[in-house]
XYZ file of C-alpha atoms in Angstrom:
407
model
C 6.581 -87.311 18.366
C 9.338 -84.871 17.584
C 6.786 -82.124 16.892
C 4.845 -82.989 19.998
C 7.980 -82.946 22.214
C 8.870 -79.532 20.855
C 5.436 -78.232 21.732
C 5.678 -79.639 25.211
C 9.074 -78.039 25.660
C 7.707 -74.646 24.616
C 4.855 -74.922 27.133
C 7.242 -75.973 29.881
C 9.565 -73.109 28.992
C 6.672 -70.633 29.163
C 5.580 -72.005 32.490
C 9.101 -71.778 33.842
C 9.123 -68.086 33.023
C 6.136 -67.510 35.307
C 6.869 -66.363 38.873
C 7.671 -69.125 41.334
C 4.505 -70.759 42.630
C 4.171 -72.534 45.938
C 1.403 -75.070 46.135
C 0.594 -77.486 48.981
C -0.137 -80.337 46.555
C 2.607 -82.806 45.697
C 3.308 -83.775 42.154
C 1.940 -87.253 42.891
C -1.348 -85.831 44.174
C -1.601 -83.562 41.164
C -0.855 -86.434 38.839
C -3.459 -88.619 40.538
C -6.101 -85.903 40.191
C -5.444 -85.537 36.489
C -5.155 -89.268 35.910
C -8.466 -89.950 37.667
C -10.246 -87.868 35.075
C -8.687 -89.595 32.117
C -8.295 -93.158 33.500
C -11.619 -94.524 32.180
C -11.280 -93.057 28.738
C -10.156 -95.501 25.978
C -9.619 -95.058 22.297
C -11.435 -97.369 19.869
C -9.008 -96.777 17.087
C -5.329 -96.026 16.953
C -5.850 -93.100 14.645
C -8.254 -91.509 17.139
C -5.841 -92.129 20.008
C -3.004 -90.569 18.059
C -5.187 -87.583 17.202
C -6.077 -87.041 20.861
C -2.493 -87.016 22.099
C -1.842 -83.329 21.227
C -5.245 -82.422 22.679
C -4.424 -84.260 25.885
C -1.148 -82.437 26.153
C -2.920 -79.132 25.698
C -5.561 -80.061 28.280
C -2.769 -81.114 30.649
C -1.057 -77.755 30.263
C -4.324 -75.857 30.752
C -5.094 -77.822 33.903
C -1.670 -77.032 35.285
C -2.270 -73.342 34.686
C -5.738 -73.554 36.296
C -4.338 -75.302 39.376
C -1.440 -72.938 39.782
C -3.364 -69.720 38.967
C -4.718 -69.087 42.517
C -1.248 -69.250 44.005
C 0.128 -67.131 41.215
C -2.524 -64.516 41.776
C -1.964 -64.511 45.523
C 1.764 -63.948 45.101
C 1.250 -61.191 42.563
C -1.316 -59.442 44.746
C 1.105 -59.499 47.650
C 3.891 -58.064 45.548
C 2.256 -55.627 43.104
C -1.467 -55.608 43.671
C -2.476 -58.684 41.636
C -4.975 -58.052 38.946
C -4.482 -54.338 39.405
C -1.011 -54.783 37.972
C -2.457 -56.080 34.744
C -5.155 -53.430 34.722
C -2.599 -50.762 35.552
C -0.439 -51.873 32.688
C -3.409 -51.622 30.370
C -4.446 -48.322 31.851
C -0.922 -46.953 31.523
C -0.792 -47.995 27.914
C -4.191 -46.418 27.284
C -3.216 -43.324 29.257
C 0.012 -42.968 27.314
C -1.887 -43.274 24.071
C -4.531 -40.819 25.306
C -1.879 -38.369 26.468
C -0.156 -38.634 23.129
C -3.440 -37.986 21.322
C -4.262 -35.098 23.661
C -0.812 -33.649 23.206
C -1.139 -33.840 19.449
C -4.609 -32.332 19.662
C -3.372 -29.571 21.963
C -0.448 -28.798 19.685
C -2.743 -28.672 16.674
C -5.140 -26.436 18.596
C -2.321 -24.162 19.742
C -0.872 -23.958 16.261
C -4.323 -23.184 14.915
C -4.839 -20.470 17.508
C -1.384 -19.084 16.826
C -2.058 -18.985 13.106
C -5.486 -17.460 13.740
C -4.023 -14.844 16.058
C -1.377 -14.016 13.502
C -3.998 -13.706 10.789
C -6.133 -11.516 13.030
C -3.168 -9.259 13.720
C -2.429 -9.007 10.013
C -6.012 -8.083 9.203
C -6.738 -5.854 12.198
C -6.293 -2.167 11.626
C -4.374 -0.295 14.306
C -6.530 1.745 16.639
C -5.946 5.447 16.312
C -7.236 7.763 18.974
C -7.589 11.504 18.692
C -4.383 11.802 20.696
C -2.524 9.931 17.928
C -3.653 12.381 15.263
C -2.745 15.997 14.756
C -5.794 17.963 15.974
C -7.669 19.632 13.143
C -8.559 23.298 13.288
C -12.052 24.392 12.276
C -11.092 28.010 11.811
C -8.823 30.010 9.522
C -6.370 32.622 10.796
C -3.854 34.149 8.410
C -4.189 32.095 5.201
C -1.203 30.988 3.214
C -0.343 33.541 0.524
C -1.048 30.884 -2.098
C -4.730 30.727 -1.109
C -7.823 32.834 -1.545
C -10.749 32.370 0.853
C -14.039 31.820 -0.948
C -16.836 32.288 1.571
C -19.802 29.976 1.041
C -22.890 29.226 3.119
C -25.166 26.190 3.098
C -27.844 24.884 5.446
C -27.775 21.861 7.729
C -29.683 18.805 6.533
C -32.815 19.890 8.440
C -32.661 23.475 7.114
C -32.472 25.012 10.576
C -29.015 26.605 10.645
C -26.589 28.212 8.218
C -23.182 26.542 7.969
C -20.427 28.918 6.789
C -17.661 27.317 4.735
C -14.236 28.659 3.788
C -13.134 27.251 0.431
C -9.333 27.570 0.416
C -8.720 28.011 -3.298
C -5.552 28.773 -5.244
C -4.824 32.476 -5.234
C -6.808 34.639 -7.648
C -8.032 38.219 -7.858
C -11.092 37.136 -9.819
C -13.497 35.744 -7.209
C -16.137 35.100 -9.853
C -14.061 32.214 -11.227
C -14.790 30.245 -8.070
C -18.232 31.588 -7.154
C -19.615 30.494 -10.505
C -18.199 26.981 -10.071
C -18.851 26.350 -6.383
C -20.871 23.211 -7.089
C -17.582 21.573 -8.155
C -16.085 21.991 -4.698
C -18.928 20.927 -2.417
C -19.727 17.372 -1.281
C -23.016 17.989 0.460
C -24.120 14.361 0.762
C -20.743 13.236 2.028
C -20.691 16.002 4.634
C -24.298 15.614 5.782
C -25.508 19.088 4.762
C -28.262 20.442 2.503
C -27.755 21.047 -1.181
C -26.160 24.345 -2.114
C -28.994 26.632 -3.276
C -27.156 28.667 -5.889
C -25.794 26.114 -8.339
C -27.485 27.709 -11.347
C -27.035 31.309 -10.249
C -24.472 33.563 -11.949
C -22.432 35.900 -9.719
C -20.909 39.199 -10.778
C -18.769 40.612 -7.966
C -18.168 44.374 -8.134
C -15.873 45.010 -5.193
C -15.132 48.531 -6.436
C -18.832 49.311 -5.964
C -19.184 47.164 -2.832
C -21.934 45.159 -4.453
C -22.730 41.791 -6.058
C -25.138 41.111 -8.912
C -26.882 37.713 -8.806
C -28.703 36.540 -11.933
C -31.241 33.756 -11.244
C -32.692 31.296 -13.736
C -36.436 31.398 -14.384
C -38.416 29.366 -11.869
C -35.882 29.655 -9.068
C -37.330 28.794 -5.652
C -35.917 29.160 -2.166
C -37.873 26.078 -1.127
C -40.739 25.453 1.254
C -40.613 25.986 4.963
C -40.838 28.985 7.233
C -37.110 28.946 7.936
C -36.060 29.260 4.280
C -36.473 33.059 3.913
C -34.155 33.638 6.888
C -31.719 31.002 5.623
C -31.649 32.693 2.206
C -30.831 36.142 3.600
C -28.397 34.854 6.227
C -26.536 32.684 3.708
C -25.906 35.539 1.282
C -24.876 37.912 4.072
C -22.276 35.417 5.329
C -20.982 34.842 1.812
C -20.279 38.478 0.985
C -19.918 40.323 4.286
C -16.185 39.386 4.561
C -15.527 41.317 1.311
C -17.161 44.473 2.723
C -20.031 44.121 0.251
C -22.923 46.402 1.179
C -25.728 45.032 -0.974
C -26.770 42.391 -3.503
C -28.687 43.193 -6.702
C -31.089 40.519 -8.027
C -31.981 39.788 -11.654
C -33.793 36.978 -13.402
C -32.323 36.100 -16.775
C -30.811 39.608 -16.742
C -34.118 41.310 -15.977
C -34.360 43.250 -12.695
C -35.802 41.482 -9.675
C -36.412 37.883 -8.635
C -39.527 36.206 -7.287
C -38.547 34.692 -3.933
C -41.946 33.308 -2.985
C -42.726 34.168 0.652
C -40.133 36.962 0.577
C -41.795 38.524 -2.469
C -40.203 40.042 -5.568
C -36.891 41.655 -4.650
C -34.483 43.707 -6.682
C -31.835 44.126 -3.989
C -30.949 43.108 -0.448
C -28.687 44.883 2.061
C -25.939 42.896 3.792
C -26.647 42.753 7.488
C -23.901 42.787 10.114
C -23.541 39.867 12.492
C -23.601 40.115 16.259
C -23.605 38.007 19.405
C -23.504 34.499 17.962
C -22.443 31.380 19.780
C -20.638 28.530 18.054
C -21.420 24.871 18.541
C -20.483 21.655 16.711
C -22.671 20.305 13.926
C -22.371 16.636 12.964
C -25.065 14.896 10.925
C -23.805 11.406 11.874
C -20.692 9.577 13.054
C -19.608 9.022 9.440
C -19.820 12.719 8.550
C -17.371 15.522 9.235
C -17.786 18.138 11.948
C -18.524 21.830 11.393
C -18.559 24.791 13.745
C -21.821 26.618 13.204
C -23.034 30.016 14.447
C -26.306 30.088 16.346
C -28.115 33.403 16.657
C -29.926 33.706 19.970
C -33.543 34.806 19.953
C -32.979 36.609 23.237
C -29.649 38.446 23.605
C -27.217 36.708 25.951
C -24.309 38.123 27.886
C -20.961 36.598 26.984
C -20.951 34.564 30.209
C -24.430 33.253 29.391
C -23.297 32.490 25.837
C -20.409 30.350 27.089
C -22.763 28.503 29.430
C -25.170 27.842 26.545
C -22.271 26.376 24.550
C -22.274 23.454 27.045
C -25.732 22.324 25.876
C -26.574 19.850 23.104
C -29.382 20.195 20.558
C -29.401 16.575 19.483
C -32.662 16.823 17.536
C -30.813 19.093 15.101
C -27.464 17.202 15.251
C -25.930 20.162 17.099
C -23.634 19.442 20.042
C -21.858 21.307 22.811
C -18.544 22.965 22.010
C -17.513 23.465 25.646
C -17.402 20.289 27.797
C -19.535 20.410 30.937
C -16.547 19.848 33.243
C -14.639 22.872 31.857
C -15.085 25.926 34.038
C -13.634 29.413 33.726
C -14.251 33.031 34.533
C -14.095 35.934 32.071
C -12.663 39.425 32.185
C -12.998 42.113 29.522
C -10.120 44.476 28.806
C -11.397 46.713 26.018
C -10.969 44.595 22.819
C -9.289 41.710 24.661
C -11.119 38.901 26.410
C -9.368 37.091 29.285
C -10.500 33.560 30.116
C -9.144 32.112 33.357
C -9.700 28.416 33.996
C -10.466 27.247 37.531
C -7.779 25.327 39.410
C -9.605 21.991 39.150
C -10.055 22.287 35.371
C -7.640 20.124 33.409
C -7.317 20.606 29.663
C -6.493 17.602 27.486
C -4.617 17.950 24.231
C -7.284 16.470 21.954
C -9.776 17.421 19.263
C -12.522 18.236 21.772
C -10.365 20.834 23.522
C -9.227 22.314 20.210
C -12.861 22.569 19.078
C -13.602 24.438 22.310
C -10.776 26.939 21.761
C -11.857 27.516 18.142
C -15.504 27.960 19.191
C -14.594 30.343 22.018
C -12.494 32.439 19.632
C -15.289 32.647 17.053
C -17.858 33.493 19.734
C -15.585 36.178 21.193
C -15.212 37.619 17.675
C -18.988 37.870 17.266
C -19.121 39.781 20.579
C -16.608 42.294 19.250
C -13.287 41.107 20.704
C -10.048 41.054 18.714
C -7.882 38.855 20.939
C -8.381 36.223 23.645
C -6.015 35.332 26.486
C -6.249 31.930 28.200
C -4.911 31.838 31.758
C -4.263 29.074 34.328
C -4.192 26.365 31.665
C -2.737 22.897 32.084
C -1.460 23.039 28.490
C 1.249 25.246 27.031
C -0.108 24.866 23.517
C -2.688 23.085 21.410
C -2.750 22.934 17.637
C -1.163 26.146 16.348
C -2.080 28.032 19.512
C 0.436 29.049 22.172
C -1.821 29.408 25.150
C 0.659 31.584 27.032
C 0.155 34.410 24.512
C -2.857 36.450 23.338
C -4.568 34.779 20.368
C -6.139 36.750 17.532
C -9.698 35.858 16.673
C -10.017 33.885 13.382
C -10.827 35.268 9.951
C -13.331 32.554 9.063
C -14.550 29.083 9.905
C -14.699 25.543 8.447
C -11.802 25.540 5.948
C -12.039 23.226 2.934
C -8.884 22.999 0.844
C -9.078 22.401 -2.876
C -6.512 22.020 -5.642
C -6.584 23.484 -9.161
C -7.542 20.070 -10.562
C -10.827 20.227 -8.706
């Protein structure tokens, strides 16, 4: 009985904590309703009756809750929205948990993105535009006293044009030292040009006699193709013309003459002078370096026509314009000086493209016989080593390649 009374007290206490309920039924009516359902029930044995007492108490409590629930719900709905209050409480709990999970997920995502962004920044290489780099000249003016210019000529990778090179070698009076080792200083594949033709040829340079003796190995060939004879002659002329060499003598294993296939058997070749060439940019591919190359015109062009032609690409041969299409200027000749005046709407940009143009214009002017060039009405005061407000001497040579004694 003591245990049962305690249970009853707990139920009553729990019920008392519920909101106040108003019901139209009196306690007597409620008691009668409950009693009517249990009045006819009798226990056959005392043990069974005793066992049913806690059950009856539980049933009694449940019935009280059932009877009072409608009123309870009505009151709660009037005050807080009834069942919605319970649902809202559940929803709020779920929402709080969801928000907490979302917040954690968002923080993890943000931290992951932040770490990823940081990693990307660490791995990304800074972008460098041509404006961020010192423009590179493709011509040589007065060389440093420590250098000797070794003039070399190779062909483009389609054997259409000669590409003059200026090997800037440590100073020496013995040019043969370098000419007989030129294959050590050329990176044809890396540069996107044809193989140097004279690797196994021995050079003897006799500047006192204004001549060069070339000794060829047996079986030497200038290669197939109709352009090769012209490339052969043009290459050698560009190599030795700067030294005021007049002719080249040919031998084969020290015997006079060399069999040059379509050219025939030659014992000597005169050095031809150059004239009226235009310079454009040669680039075999984006990964290769640029070269300024001379292009001899089949039909002679005036200087104005030459500059206009320098705005045209020859993409099939990897040759590109050296003067941008939007650059316009007029020309004036004052004896050995060429004056180039840019139009008012022409704006020069301090970048590699503009420097290539200036170098190409200077080399083209040189081939037309001018010694100096003046640029007027420019939007730049200087570019590279050039002060555009002053007359500029035409270059000595083109496409410098610097080497060290260790090479």
